[in-house]
PDB file of C-alpha atoms in Angstrom:
ATOM      1  CA  GLY A   1     -21.288  47.079  85.941  1.00 37.00           C
ATOM      2  CA  GLU A   2     -20.917  48.923  82.706  1.00 40.00           C
ATOM      3  CA  SER A   3     -19.102  47.161  79.906  1.00 46.00           C
ATOM      4  CA  VAL A   4     -17.954  47.546  76.374  1.00 57.00           C
ATOM      5  CA  GLY A   5     -19.629  45.307  73.800  1.00 51.00           C
ATOM      6  CA  LEU A   6     -19.419  44.493  70.137  1.00 42.00           C
ATOM      7  CA  HIS A   7     -22.255  44.005  67.667  1.00 46.00           C
ATOM      8  CA  LEU A   8     -20.632  41.372  65.460  1.00 49.00           C
ATOM      9  CA  PRO A   9     -18.608  38.492  66.775  1.00 84.00           C
ATOM     10  CA  THR A  10     -17.318  37.498  63.311  1.00 92.00           C
ATOM     11  CA  LEU A  11     -16.626  39.333  60.095  1.00 94.00           C
ATOM     12  CA  SER A  12     -15.489  37.772  56.849  1.00 95.00           C
ATOM     13  CA  VAL A  13     -14.247  39.942  53.983  1.00 96.00           C
ATOM     14  CA  GLN A  14     -12.452  39.536  50.688  1.00 97.00           C
ATOM     15  CA  GLU A  15      -8.898  40.652  50.327  1.00 97.00           C
ATOM     16  CA  GLY A  16      -8.799  44.228  49.150  1.00 97.00           C
ATOM     17  CA  ASP A  17     -12.170  45.151  50.589  1.00 97.00           C
ATOM     18  CA  ASN A  18     -12.620  47.626  53.383  1.00 97.00           C
ATOM     19  CA  SER A  19     -13.564  46.283  56.803  1.00 97.00           C
ATOM     20  CA  ILE A  20     -15.607  47.962  59.472  1.00 97.00           C
ATOM     21  CA  ILE A  21     -15.638  46.649  63.015  1.00 96.00           C
ATOM     22  CA  ASN A  22     -18.075  48.160  65.471  1.00 95.00           C
ATOM     23  CA  CYS A  23     -18.123  48.583  69.207  1.00 95.00           C
ATOM     24  CA  ALA A  24     -20.749  49.935  71.584  1.00 94.00           C
ATOM     25  CA  TYR A  25     -19.715  51.259  74.940  1.00 91.00           C
ATOM     26  CA  SER A  26     -21.925  52.108  77.865  1.00 84.00           C
ATOM     27  CA  ASN A  27     -19.720  53.995  80.305  1.00 90.00           C
ATOM     28  CA  SER A  28     -20.323  57.659  79.601  1.00 90.00           C
ATOM     29  CA  ALA A  29     -17.326  58.539  81.757  1.00 91.00           C
ATOM     30  CA  SER A  30     -14.925  56.959  79.267  1.00 92.00           C
ATOM     31  CA  ASP A  31     -12.755  59.509  77.554  1.00 91.00           C
ATOM     32  CA  TYR A  32     -10.118  57.316  75.969  1.00 92.00           C
ATOM     33  CA  PHE A  33     -10.604  54.417  73.590  1.00 94.00           C
ATOM     34  CA  ILE A  34      -8.206  51.989  71.986  1.00 94.00           C
ATOM     35  CA  TRP A  35      -8.409  49.337  69.317  1.00 96.00           C
ATOM     36  CA  TYR A  36      -6.235  46.259  69.700  1.00 96.00           C
ATOM     37  CA  LYS A  37      -5.453  43.417  67.334  1.00 97.00           C
ATOM     38  CA  GLN A  38      -4.826  39.988  68.760  1.00 96.00           C
ATOM     39  CA  GLU A  39      -3.477  37.143  66.703  1.00 95.00           C
ATOM     40  CA  SER A  40      -3.934  33.583  67.878  1.00 93.00           C
ATOM     41  CA  GLY A  41      -1.786  32.752  70.896  1.00 92.00           C
ATOM     42  CA  LYS A  42      -0.365  36.250  71.188  1.00 95.00           C
ATOM     43  CA  GLY A  43      -0.914  39.327  73.298  1.00 95.00           C
ATOM     44  CA  PRO A  44      -2.946  42.306  72.073  1.00 95.00           C
ATOM     45  CA  GLN A  45      -1.226  44.705  69.742  1.00 94.00           C
ATOM     46  CA  PHE A  46      -2.043  48.405  69.781  1.00 93.00           C
ATOM     47  CA  ILE A  47      -3.609  49.654  66.553  1.00 95.00           C
ATOM     48  CA  ILE A  48      -4.978  53.106  67.148  1.00 96.00           C
ATOM     49  CA  ASP A  49      -6.493  55.200  69.902  1.00 94.00           C
ATOM     50  CA  ILE A  50      -8.773  58.185  70.186  1.00 96.00           C
ATOM     51  CA  ARG A  51      -9.718  60.601  72.909  1.00 94.00           C
ATOM     52  CA  SER A  52     -13.216  61.837  73.531  1.00 93.00           C
ATOM     53  CA  ASN A  53     -12.434  65.339  72.286  1.00 95.00           C
ATOM     54  CA  MET A  54     -12.075  63.890  68.796  1.00 96.00           C
ATOM     55  CA  ASP A  55     -14.539  62.080  66.544  1.00 97.00           C
ATOM     56  CA  LYS A  56     -12.114  60.717  63.987  1.00 98.00           C
ATOM     57  CA  ARG A  57      -8.504  59.679  63.861  1.00 98.00           C
ATOM     58  CA  GLN A  58      -6.567  58.142  61.024  1.00 97.00           C
ATOM     59  CA  GLY A  59      -3.560  55.921  60.941  1.00 95.00           C
ATOM     60  CA  GLN A  60      -1.942  53.833  58.289  1.00 93.00           C
ATOM     61  CA  ARG A  61      -4.837  52.034  56.567  1.00 96.00           C
ATOM     62  CA  VAL A  62      -6.936  52.371  59.710  1.00 98.00           C
ATOM     63  CA  THR A  63      -9.457  54.938  60.865  1.00 98.00           C
ATOM     64  CA  VAL A  64     -11.246  55.094  64.183  1.00 98.00           C
ATOM     65  CA  LEU A  65     -14.551  56.907  64.469  1.00 98.00           C
ATOM     66  CA  LEU A  66     -16.102  57.913  67.758  1.00 98.00           C
ATOM     67  CA  ASN A  67     -19.743  58.882  68.173  1.00 96.00           C
ATOM     68  CA  LYS A  68     -20.235  59.980  71.756  1.00 94.00           C
ATOM     69  CA  THR A  69     -23.901  60.709  71.255  1.00 94.00           C
ATOM     70  CA  VAL A  70     -24.740  57.060  70.725  1.00 94.00           C
ATOM     71  CA  LYS A  71     -21.660  55.706  72.487  1.00 94.00           C
ATOM     72  CA  HIS A  72     -20.333  53.971  69.418  1.00 96.00           C
ATOM     73  CA  LEU A  73     -16.825  53.287  68.230  1.00 96.00           C
ATOM     74  CA  SER A  74     -15.740  51.823  64.929  1.00 97.00           C
ATOM     75  CA  LEU A  75     -12.532  50.675  63.316  1.00 98.00           C
ATOM     76  CA  GLN A  76     -12.204  50.902  59.579  1.00 98.00           C
ATOM     77  CA  ILE A  77      -9.465  48.973  57.813  1.00 98.00           C
ATOM     78  CA  ALA A  78      -8.806  49.958  54.227  1.00 97.00           C
ATOM     79  CA  ALA A  79      -7.745  47.424  51.605  1.00 97.00           C
ATOM     80  CA  THR A  80      -7.890  44.543  54.034  1.00 97.00           C
ATOM     81  CA  GLN A  81      -5.079  42.013  53.702  1.00 96.00           C
ATOM     82  CA  PRO A  82      -4.795  38.385  54.837  1.00 96.00           C
ATOM     83  CA  GLY A  83      -2.380  39.548  57.523  1.00 96.00           C
ATOM     84  CA  ASP A  84      -5.203  41.553  59.046  1.00 97.00           C
ATOM     85  CA  SER A  85      -6.983  38.348  60.027  1.00 97.00           C
ATOM     86  CA  ALA A  86      -7.188  38.395  63.814  1.00 97.00           C
ATOM     87  CA  VAL A  87      -9.494  39.213  66.694  1.00 96.00           C
ATOM     88  CA  TYR A  88     -10.042  42.913  67.206  1.00 97.00           C
ATOM     89  CA  PHE A  89     -10.926  44.370  70.581  1.00 96.00           C
ATOM     90  CA  CYS A  90     -12.025  47.817  71.545  1.00 96.00           C
ATOM     91  CA  ALA A  91     -11.152  49.035  75.013  1.00 94.00           C
ATOM     92  CA  GLU A  92     -12.257  51.995  77.081  1.00 93.00           C
ATOM     93  CA  ASN A  93     -10.815  53.621  80.157  1.00 89.00           C
ATOM     94  CA  GLY A  94     -14.068  54.312  81.987  1.00 84.00           C
ATOM     95  CA  GLY A  95     -12.813  57.735  82.958  1.00 78.00           C
ATOM     96  CA  SER A  96      -9.915  56.164  84.791  1.00 77.00           C
ATOM     97  CA  ASN A  97      -6.432  57.344  84.079  1.00 66.00           C
ATOM     98  CA  TYR A  98      -5.132  53.845  83.647  1.00 76.00           C
ATOM     99  CA  LYS A  99      -7.607  50.948  83.813  1.00 86.00           C
ATOM    100  CA  LEU A 100      -9.015  49.511  80.610  1.00 91.00           C
ATOM    101  CA  THR A 101     -12.160  47.521  79.995  1.00 92.00           C
ATOM    102  CA  PHE A 102     -12.173  45.355  76.905  1.00 94.00           C
ATOM    103  CA  GLY A 103     -15.037  44.583  74.596  1.00 92.00           C
ATOM    104  CA  LYS A 104     -15.968  41.078  73.533  1.00 90.00           C
ATOM    105  CA  GLY A 105     -13.922  41.029  70.353  1.00 93.00           C
ATOM    106  CA  THR A 106     -14.621  40.511  66.663  1.00 95.00           C
ATOM    107  CA  LEU A 107     -12.934  37.796  64.649  1.00 95.00           C
ATOM    108  CA  LEU A 108     -11.941  39.193  61.268  1.00 97.00           C
ATOM    109  CA  THR A 109     -11.244  36.679  58.535  1.00 96.00           C
ATOM    110  CA  VAL A 110      -9.803  37.889  55.253  1.00 97.00           C
ATOM    111  CA  ASN A 111     -10.335  35.565  52.309  1.00 94.00           C
ATOM    112  CA  PRO A 112      -7.748  35.665  49.538  1.00 89.00           C
TER     113      PRO A 112
ATOM    114  CA  GLY B   1      10.146  51.256  71.896  1.00 71.00           C
ATOM    115  CA  ALA B   2       8.014  49.713  74.576  1.00 87.00           C
ATOM    116  CA  VAL B   3       8.547  45.974  74.811  1.00 93.00           C
ATOM    117  CA  VAL B   4       6.995  43.754  77.433  1.00 96.00           C
ATOM    118  CA  SER B   5       8.038  40.147  77.874  1.00 97.00           C
ATOM    119  CA  GLN B   6       6.538  37.258  79.786  1.00 98.00           C
ATOM    120  CA  HIS B   7       8.093  34.092  81.056  1.00 98.00           C
ATOM    121  CA  PRO B   8       7.313  31.334  80.588  1.00 98.00           C
ATOM    122  CA  SER B   9       5.342  31.446  77.361  1.00 97.00           C
ATOM    123  CA  TRP B  10       3.580  28.253  78.339  1.00 97.00           C
ATOM    124  CA  VAL B  11       3.519  25.967  81.353  1.00 97.00           C
ATOM    125  CA  ILE B  12       1.860  22.694  82.226  1.00 97.00           C
ATOM    126  CA  CYS B  13       1.541  21.757  85.862  1.00 96.00           C
ATOM    127  CA  LYS B  14      -0.206  19.294  88.105  1.00 97.00           C
ATOM    128  CA  SER B  15      -3.226  20.226  90.126  1.00 97.00           C
ATOM    129  CA  GLY B  16      -2.284  21.597  93.538  1.00 97.00           C
ATOM    130  CA  THR B  17       1.057  23.043  92.534  1.00 97.00           C
ATOM    131  CA  SER B  18       1.948  26.731  92.290  1.00 97.00           C
ATOM    132  CA  VAL B  19       3.094  28.486  89.162  1.00 98.00           C
ATOM    133  CA  LYS B  20       4.921  31.801  88.862  1.00 98.00           C
ATOM    134  CA  ILE B  21       4.655  33.974  85.774  1.00 98.00           C
ATOM    135  CA  GLU B  22       6.977  36.895  85.196  1.00 97.00           C
ATOM    136  CA  CYS B  23       6.219  40.119  83.364  1.00 97.00           C
ATOM    137  CA  ARG B  24       9.050  42.438  82.422  1.00 96.00           C
ATOM    138  CA  SER B  25       9.177  45.816  80.739  1.00 95.00           C
ATOM    139  CA  LEU B  26      12.392  45.579  78.751  1.00 95.00           C
ATOM    140  CA  ASP B  27      13.087  49.121  77.668  1.00 92.00           C
ATOM    141  CA  PHE B  28      11.089  51.314  80.002  1.00 91.00           C
ATOM    142  CA  GLN B  29      10.126  51.621  83.609  1.00 90.00           C
ATOM    143  CA  ALA B  30       6.560  50.785  84.506  1.00 88.00           C
ATOM    144  CA  THR B  31       5.132  52.007  87.766  1.00 81.00           C
ATOM    145  CA  THR B  32       1.926  50.175  86.971  1.00 91.00           C
ATOM    146  CA  MET B  33       1.465  46.739  85.471  1.00 94.00           C
ATOM    147  CA  PHE B  34      -1.739  44.862  84.879  1.00 95.00           C
ATOM    148  CA  TRP B  35      -2.629  41.196  84.861  1.00 97.00           C
ATOM    149  CA  TYR B  36      -5.388  39.855  82.643  1.00 97.00           C
ATOM    150  CA  ARG B  37      -6.864  36.439  82.114  1.00 97.00           C
ATOM    151  CA  GLN B  38      -8.337  35.307  78.839  1.00 95.00           C
ATOM    152  CA  PHE B  39     -10.339  32.136  78.312  1.00 92.00           C
ATOM    153  CA  PRO B  40     -10.696  30.683  74.816  1.00 87.00           C
ATOM    154  CA  LYS B  41     -12.721  32.827  72.441  1.00 86.00           C
ATOM    155  CA  GLN B  42     -13.354  35.370  75.155  1.00 90.00           C
ATOM    156  CA  SER B  43     -12.136  38.839  75.935  1.00 93.00           C
ATOM    157  CA  LEU B  44      -9.435  39.944  78.313  1.00 95.00           C
ATOM    158  CA  MET B  45     -10.597  40.253  81.891  1.00 94.00           C
ATOM    159  CA  LEU B  46      -8.587  42.432  84.228  1.00 94.00           C
ATOM    160  CA  MET B  47      -7.534  40.518  87.311  1.00 96.00           C
ATOM    161  CA  ALA B  48      -5.456  43.041  89.178  1.00 95.00           C
ATOM    162  CA  THR B  49      -3.422  46.197  88.995  1.00 93.00           C
ATOM    163  CA  SER B  50       0.126  45.908  90.200  1.00 90.00           C
ATOM    164  CA  ASN B  51       1.843  49.006  91.540  1.00 86.00           C
ATOM    165  CA  GLU B  52       5.555  49.070  92.207  1.00 83.00           C
ATOM    166  CA  GLY B  53       6.313  49.047  95.894  1.00 82.00           C
ATOM    167  CA  SER B  54       2.741  48.623  97.058  1.00 85.00           C
ATOM    168  CA  LYS B  55       0.022  46.012  97.299  1.00 88.00           C
ATOM    169  CA  ALA B  56      -1.841  45.021  94.195  1.00 92.00           C
ATOM    170  CA  THR B  57      -5.424  46.066  93.646  1.00 93.00           C
ATOM    171  CA  TYR B  58      -7.633  43.142  92.735  1.00 95.00           C
ATOM    172  CA  GLU B  59     -10.793  43.240  90.680  1.00 94.00           C
ATOM    173  CA  GLN B  60     -14.021  42.016  92.177  1.00 94.00           C
ATOM    174  CA  GLY B  61     -14.214  38.247  92.255  1.00 94.00           C
ATOM    175  CA  VAL B  62     -10.473  37.662  91.984  1.00 96.00           C
ATOM    176  CA  GLU B  63      -9.012  35.889  95.000  1.00 94.00           C
ATOM    177  CA  LYS B  64      -5.938  37.737  96.175  1.00 93.00           C
ATOM    178  CA  ASP B  65      -4.707  34.757  98.187  1.00 95.00           C
ATOM    179  CA  LYS B  66      -4.859  32.545  95.129  1.00 96.00           C
ATOM    180  CA  PHE B  67      -3.314  34.960  92.653  1.00 97.00           C
ATOM    181  CA  LEU B  68      -0.338  36.484  94.387  1.00 96.00           C
ATOM    182  CA  ILE B  69       1.151  39.531  92.736  1.00 95.00           C
ATOM    183  CA  ASN B  70       4.500  41.051  93.485  1.00 91.00           C
ATOM    184  CA  HIS B  71       5.834  44.190  91.828  1.00 89.00           C
ATOM    185  CA  ALA B  72       9.240  44.513  93.390  1.00 82.00           C
ATOM    186  CA  SER B  73      10.870  46.730  90.783  1.00 89.00           C
ATOM    187  CA  LEU B  74       9.929  49.163  88.046  1.00 90.00           C
ATOM    188  CA  THR B  75      10.516  46.517  85.402  1.00 93.00           C
ATOM    189  CA  LEU B  76       9.208  43.319  86.934  1.00 94.00           C
ATOM    190  CA  SER B  77       5.885  42.054  88.187  1.00 95.00           C
ATOM    191  CA  THR B  78       5.136  38.439  89.022  1.00 96.00           C
ATOM    192  CA  LEU B  79       1.883  36.549  89.234  1.00 97.00           C
ATOM    193  CA  THR B  80       1.839  33.339  91.230  1.00 97.00           C
ATOM    194  CA  VAL B  81      -1.109  31.022  90.822  1.00 98.00           C
ATOM    195  CA  THR B  82      -1.199  29.096  94.064  1.00 97.00           C
ATOM    196  CA  SER B  83      -2.657  25.609  94.381  1.00 97.00           C
ATOM    197  CA  ALA B  84      -3.594  25.616  90.755  1.00 97.00           C
ATOM    198  CA  HIS B  85      -6.621  23.664  89.588  1.00 96.00           C
ATOM    199  CA  PRO B  86      -7.820  22.768  86.079  1.00 97.00           C
ATOM    200  CA  GLU B  87     -10.259  25.686  86.089  1.00 96.00           C
ATOM    201  CA  ASP B  88      -7.270  28.026  86.392  1.00 97.00           C
ATOM    202  CA  SER B  89      -6.113  26.906  82.966  1.00 97.00           C
ATOM    203  CA  SER B  90      -6.133  30.022  80.853  1.00 97.00           C
ATOM    204  CA  PHE B  91      -4.089  32.530  78.891  1.00 97.00           C
ATOM    205  CA  TYR B  92      -2.547  35.038  81.295  1.00 98.00           C
ATOM    206  CA  ILE B  93      -1.475  38.352  79.820  1.00 98.00           C
ATOM    207  CA  CYS B  94       0.312  41.221  81.471  1.00 97.00           C
ATOM    208  CA  SER B  95       0.599  44.806  80.365  1.00 95.00           C
ATOM    209  CA  ALA B  96       2.657  47.741  81.480  1.00 94.00           C
ATOM    210  CA  ARG B  97       1.771  51.381  81.586  1.00 89.00           C
ATOM    211  CA  LYS B  98       4.453  53.693  80.294  1.00 81.00           C
ATOM    212  CA  GLY B  99       4.585  57.100  81.843  1.00 73.00           C
ATOM    213  CA  LEU B 100       1.329  58.820  82.670  1.00 70.00           C
ATOM    214  CA  ASN B 101      -0.442  57.824  79.470  1.00 68.00           C
ATOM    215  CA  ASN B 102      -3.391  55.509  79.336  1.00 68.00           C
ATOM    216  CA  GLU B 103      -1.729  53.334  76.746  1.00 77.00           C
ATOM    217  CA  GLN B 104      -0.753  49.895  77.918  1.00 87.00           C
ATOM    218  CA  PHE B 105       1.862  47.721  76.266  1.00 92.00           C
ATOM    219  CA  PHE B 106       1.049  44.047  76.358  1.00 95.00           C
ATOM    220  CA  GLY B 107       3.189  41.011  76.847  1.00 97.00           C
ATOM    221  CA  PRO B 108       2.907  37.954  74.590  1.00 97.00           C
ATOM    222  CA  GLY B 109       0.918  36.001  77.165  1.00 97.00           C
ATOM    223  CA  THR B 110       1.480  32.792  79.121  1.00 98.00           C
ATOM    224  CA  ARG B 111      -0.581  29.697  78.420  1.00 97.00           C
ATOM    225  CA  LEU B 112      -1.226  27.825  81.688  1.00 98.00           C
ATOM    226  CA  THR B 113      -2.544  24.296  81.578  1.00 97.00           C
ATOM    227  CA  VAL B 114      -3.338  22.586  84.865  1.00 97.00           C
ATOM    228  CA  LEU B 115      -3.748  18.828  84.670  1.00 96.00           C
TER     229      LEU B 115
END
């Protein structure tokens, strides 16, 4: 079946730097995408979402970019802080109005 | 807000016993709840979709007789792992869908260890 994948399993950055986490999706029917942050031993926490009629959406310190042509999603974190250290997952809805498929995850480590 | 709780947060049981995990939406009604399983350093895998008042829909490869799901009210879904074995040890996470949006609100997870 189709799945969502990530290019980089780990990312290490210095505090204050910007971070970019990438995600490739393969289901062309997906029209809704979400980024989640998961800290160790906890459930996923919603960060930001984007619908397929948009190519960019900004939140507080975070920006999600969507490139439907190449089926690519990215999460940009500005001025990364130690508290941002976690695993980040992208998720897609596969065209469904409720089911989500998660990507493999990227472990972000922020060095002080 | 949209808060989802799970109980227990962790459980250790002997092989062959059954374990029930509860998922509650605390401040909203959820017609649909989802159960995921997550093995160490892996992603979340959807196990089943739980609809209030009807039978759960299981993903391919998930045994419905082993993972019993009950969604008796708009705020509570339960997952029972029957005759648990060590390979069932995992992090079980539920989520709840609020309204008609795609967004799911996740519980804190339940760590199951089967000895």
